[in-house]
Structures are given as C-alpha cells and as structure tokens.
PDB file of C-alpha atoms in Angstrom:
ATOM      1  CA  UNK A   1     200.871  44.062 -36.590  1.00 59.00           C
ATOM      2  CA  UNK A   2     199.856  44.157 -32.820  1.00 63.00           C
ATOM      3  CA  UNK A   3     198.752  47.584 -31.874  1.00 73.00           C
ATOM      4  CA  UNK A   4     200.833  47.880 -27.898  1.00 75.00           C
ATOM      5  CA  UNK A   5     199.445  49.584 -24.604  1.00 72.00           C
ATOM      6  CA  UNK A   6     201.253  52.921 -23.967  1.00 72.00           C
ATOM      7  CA  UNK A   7     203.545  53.381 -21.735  1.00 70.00           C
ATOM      8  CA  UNK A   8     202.158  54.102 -18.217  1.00 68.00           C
ATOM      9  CA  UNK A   9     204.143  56.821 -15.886  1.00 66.00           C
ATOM     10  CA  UNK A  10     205.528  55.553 -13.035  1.00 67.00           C
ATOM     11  CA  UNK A  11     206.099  58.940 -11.989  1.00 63.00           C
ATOM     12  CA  UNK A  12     204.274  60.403  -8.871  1.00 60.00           C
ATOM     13  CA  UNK A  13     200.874  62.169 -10.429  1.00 62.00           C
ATOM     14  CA  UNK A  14     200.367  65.261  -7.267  1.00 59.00           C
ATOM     15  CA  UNK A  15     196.463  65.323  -7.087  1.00 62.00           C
ATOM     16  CA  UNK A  16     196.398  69.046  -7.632  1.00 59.00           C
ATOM     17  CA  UNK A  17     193.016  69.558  -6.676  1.00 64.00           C
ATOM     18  CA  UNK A  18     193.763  68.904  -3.172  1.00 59.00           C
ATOM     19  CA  UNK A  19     196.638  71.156  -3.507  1.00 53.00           C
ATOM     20  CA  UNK A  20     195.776  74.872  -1.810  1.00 52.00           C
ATOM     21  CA  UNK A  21     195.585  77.991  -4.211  1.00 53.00           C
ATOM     22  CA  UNK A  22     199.000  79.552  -3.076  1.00 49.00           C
ATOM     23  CA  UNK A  23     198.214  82.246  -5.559  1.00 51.00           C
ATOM     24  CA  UNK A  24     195.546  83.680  -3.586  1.00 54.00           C
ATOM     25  CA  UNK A  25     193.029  84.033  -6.885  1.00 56.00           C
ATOM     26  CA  UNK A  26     192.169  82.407  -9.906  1.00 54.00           C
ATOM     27  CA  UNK A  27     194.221  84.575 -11.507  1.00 57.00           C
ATOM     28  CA  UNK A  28     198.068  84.368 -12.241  1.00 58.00           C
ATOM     29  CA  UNK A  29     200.313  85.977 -10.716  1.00 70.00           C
ATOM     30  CA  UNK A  30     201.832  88.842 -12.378  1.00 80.00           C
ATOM     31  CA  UNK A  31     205.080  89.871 -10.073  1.00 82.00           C
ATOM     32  CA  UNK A  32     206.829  92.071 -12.740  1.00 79.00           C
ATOM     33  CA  UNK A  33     203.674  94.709 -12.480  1.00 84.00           C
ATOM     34  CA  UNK A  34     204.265  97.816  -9.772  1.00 87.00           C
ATOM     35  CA  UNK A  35     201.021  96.056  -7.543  1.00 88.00           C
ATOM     36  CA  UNK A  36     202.067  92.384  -7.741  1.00 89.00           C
ATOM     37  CA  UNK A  37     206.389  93.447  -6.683  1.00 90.00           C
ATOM     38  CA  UNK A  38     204.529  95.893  -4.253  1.00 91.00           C
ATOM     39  CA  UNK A  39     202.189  92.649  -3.192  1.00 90.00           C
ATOM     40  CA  UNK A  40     205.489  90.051  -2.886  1.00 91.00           C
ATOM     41  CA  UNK A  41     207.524  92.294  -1.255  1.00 92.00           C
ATOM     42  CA  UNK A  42     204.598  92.680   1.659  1.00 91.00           C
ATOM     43  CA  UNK A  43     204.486  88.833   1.380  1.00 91.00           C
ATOM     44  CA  UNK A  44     208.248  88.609   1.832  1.00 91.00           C
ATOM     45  CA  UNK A  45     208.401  90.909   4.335  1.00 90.00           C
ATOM     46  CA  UNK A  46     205.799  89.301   6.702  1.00 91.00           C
ATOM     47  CA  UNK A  47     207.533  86.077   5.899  1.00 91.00           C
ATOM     48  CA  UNK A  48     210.590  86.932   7.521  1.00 90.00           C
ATOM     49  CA  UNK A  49     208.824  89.400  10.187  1.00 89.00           C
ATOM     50  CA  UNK A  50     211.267  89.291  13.392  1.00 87.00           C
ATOM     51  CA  UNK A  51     214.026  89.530  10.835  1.00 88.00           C
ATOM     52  CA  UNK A  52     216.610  91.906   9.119  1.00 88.00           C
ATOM     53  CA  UNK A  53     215.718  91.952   5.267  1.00 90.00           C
ATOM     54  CA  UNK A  54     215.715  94.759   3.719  1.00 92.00           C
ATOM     55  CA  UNK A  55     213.657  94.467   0.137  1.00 93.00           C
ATOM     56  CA  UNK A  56     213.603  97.317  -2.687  1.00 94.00           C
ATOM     57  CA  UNK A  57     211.791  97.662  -5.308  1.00 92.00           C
ATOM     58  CA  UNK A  58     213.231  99.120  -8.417  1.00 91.00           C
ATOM     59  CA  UNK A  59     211.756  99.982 -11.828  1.00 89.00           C
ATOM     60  CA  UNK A  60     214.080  98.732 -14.757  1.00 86.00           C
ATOM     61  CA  UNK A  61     211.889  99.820 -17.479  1.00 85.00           C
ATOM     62  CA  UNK A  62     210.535  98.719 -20.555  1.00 83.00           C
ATOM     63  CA  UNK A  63     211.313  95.004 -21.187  1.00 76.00           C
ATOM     64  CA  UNK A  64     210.611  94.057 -25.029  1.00 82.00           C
ATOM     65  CA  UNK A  65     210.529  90.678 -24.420  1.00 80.00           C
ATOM     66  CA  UNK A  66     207.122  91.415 -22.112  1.00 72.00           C
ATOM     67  CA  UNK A  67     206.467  94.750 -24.092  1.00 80.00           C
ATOM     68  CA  UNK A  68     205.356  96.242 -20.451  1.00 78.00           C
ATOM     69  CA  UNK A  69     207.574  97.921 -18.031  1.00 80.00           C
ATOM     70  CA  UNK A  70     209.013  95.640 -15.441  1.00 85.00           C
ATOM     71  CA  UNK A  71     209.612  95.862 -11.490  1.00 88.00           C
ATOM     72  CA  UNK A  72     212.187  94.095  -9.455  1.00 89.00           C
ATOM     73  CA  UNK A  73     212.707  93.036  -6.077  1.00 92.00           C
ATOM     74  CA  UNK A  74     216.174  93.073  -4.549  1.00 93.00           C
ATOM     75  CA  UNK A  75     217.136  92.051  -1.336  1.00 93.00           C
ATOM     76  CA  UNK A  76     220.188  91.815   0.951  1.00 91.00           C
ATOM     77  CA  UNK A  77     219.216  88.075   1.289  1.00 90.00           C
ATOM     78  CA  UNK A  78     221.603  84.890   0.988  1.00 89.00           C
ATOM     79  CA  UNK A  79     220.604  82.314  -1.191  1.00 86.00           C
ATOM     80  CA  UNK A  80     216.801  83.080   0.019  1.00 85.00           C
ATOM     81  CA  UNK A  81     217.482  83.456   3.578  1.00 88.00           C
ATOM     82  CA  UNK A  82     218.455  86.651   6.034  1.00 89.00           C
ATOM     83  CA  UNK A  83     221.927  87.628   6.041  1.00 83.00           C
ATOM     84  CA  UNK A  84     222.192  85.824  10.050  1.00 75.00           C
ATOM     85  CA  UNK A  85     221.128  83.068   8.625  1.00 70.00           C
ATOM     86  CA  UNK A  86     222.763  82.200   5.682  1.00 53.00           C
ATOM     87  CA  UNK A  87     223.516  78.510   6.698  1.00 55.00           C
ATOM     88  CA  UNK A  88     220.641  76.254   8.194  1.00 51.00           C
ATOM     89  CA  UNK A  89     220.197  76.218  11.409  1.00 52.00           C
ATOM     90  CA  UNK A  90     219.438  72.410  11.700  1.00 52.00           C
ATOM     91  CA  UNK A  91     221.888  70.050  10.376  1.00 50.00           C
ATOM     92  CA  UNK A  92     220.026  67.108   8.860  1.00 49.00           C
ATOM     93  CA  UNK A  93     221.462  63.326   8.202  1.00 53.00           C
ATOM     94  CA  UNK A  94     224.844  61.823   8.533  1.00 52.00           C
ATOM     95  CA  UNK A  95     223.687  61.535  12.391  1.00 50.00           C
ATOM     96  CA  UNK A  96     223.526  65.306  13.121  1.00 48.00           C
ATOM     97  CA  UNK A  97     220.114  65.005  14.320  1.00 44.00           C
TER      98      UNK A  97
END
C-alpha cells in the first residue's frame, strides 16, 4: 500500500505576523468586564466622533455560562452604522460608480 501526500490548502494562509495587534496588548480582550464595555464604548464613540450615536452601558448581571457578571453595550445604531446613515453612502458595482 502506497502511503499518499496530504492534501495541500488551496485556501489563502493571511501571514498574521504582519497583521497589526488590533487588540492593543498581548492580552485578550475581555469586553463583557465593566473596564473593557467602558474601553469599547470610548473606542466606538471616537469612531463615529462627528456623529449622533448614543452608546449605554448596562449591567445584566451574573451570567452562569461565564460565572462573572456581564456588561453590555447598546446603541441606537443600524446594522453598525448611525441612524443618518443607515444605507451606504457609496453605491458600488452594477455601474454606480
């Protein structure tokens, strides 16, 4: 019995080195903590600086699944963008360019 090569991917490898840490540390992220929601709100928020969004953060409690209590974020957003905005403002293909 022949013993076969494996299988190589053909699927695009990202060379994550050159990458750049969008974390900000070494460390991961933890959003669900009071600092980290308080941390991506201020991210958010500087994000969309010139804008309307209005961001809250709310404490839902103990979450057994994390055994921690858990923050949220909620916005007045659409699908990720400001309320204005909630279709893009550049149309791209079918020759809408």
């Amino acid at each position: 019995m022949s013993r076969e090569k494996p299988v190589q991917s053909l699927a695009v490898q990202p060379d994550l080195d050159a990458l750049p840490d969008w974390r900000g540390g070494g460390e991961p992220a933890d959003y669900c903590s009071r600092e980290g929601a308080v941390a991506l709100k201020e991210r958010i928020e500087a994000f969309w600086r010139g804008q309307h969004v209005t961001i809250a953060l709310a404490n839902v409690g103990f979450h057994p699944a994390i055994r921690a209590a858990r923050y949220e974020l909620r916005s007045d957003m659409l699908n990720g963008l400001p309320r204005g905005q909630s279709k893009p403002t550049r149309q791209y293909g079918g020759g809408n360019e």
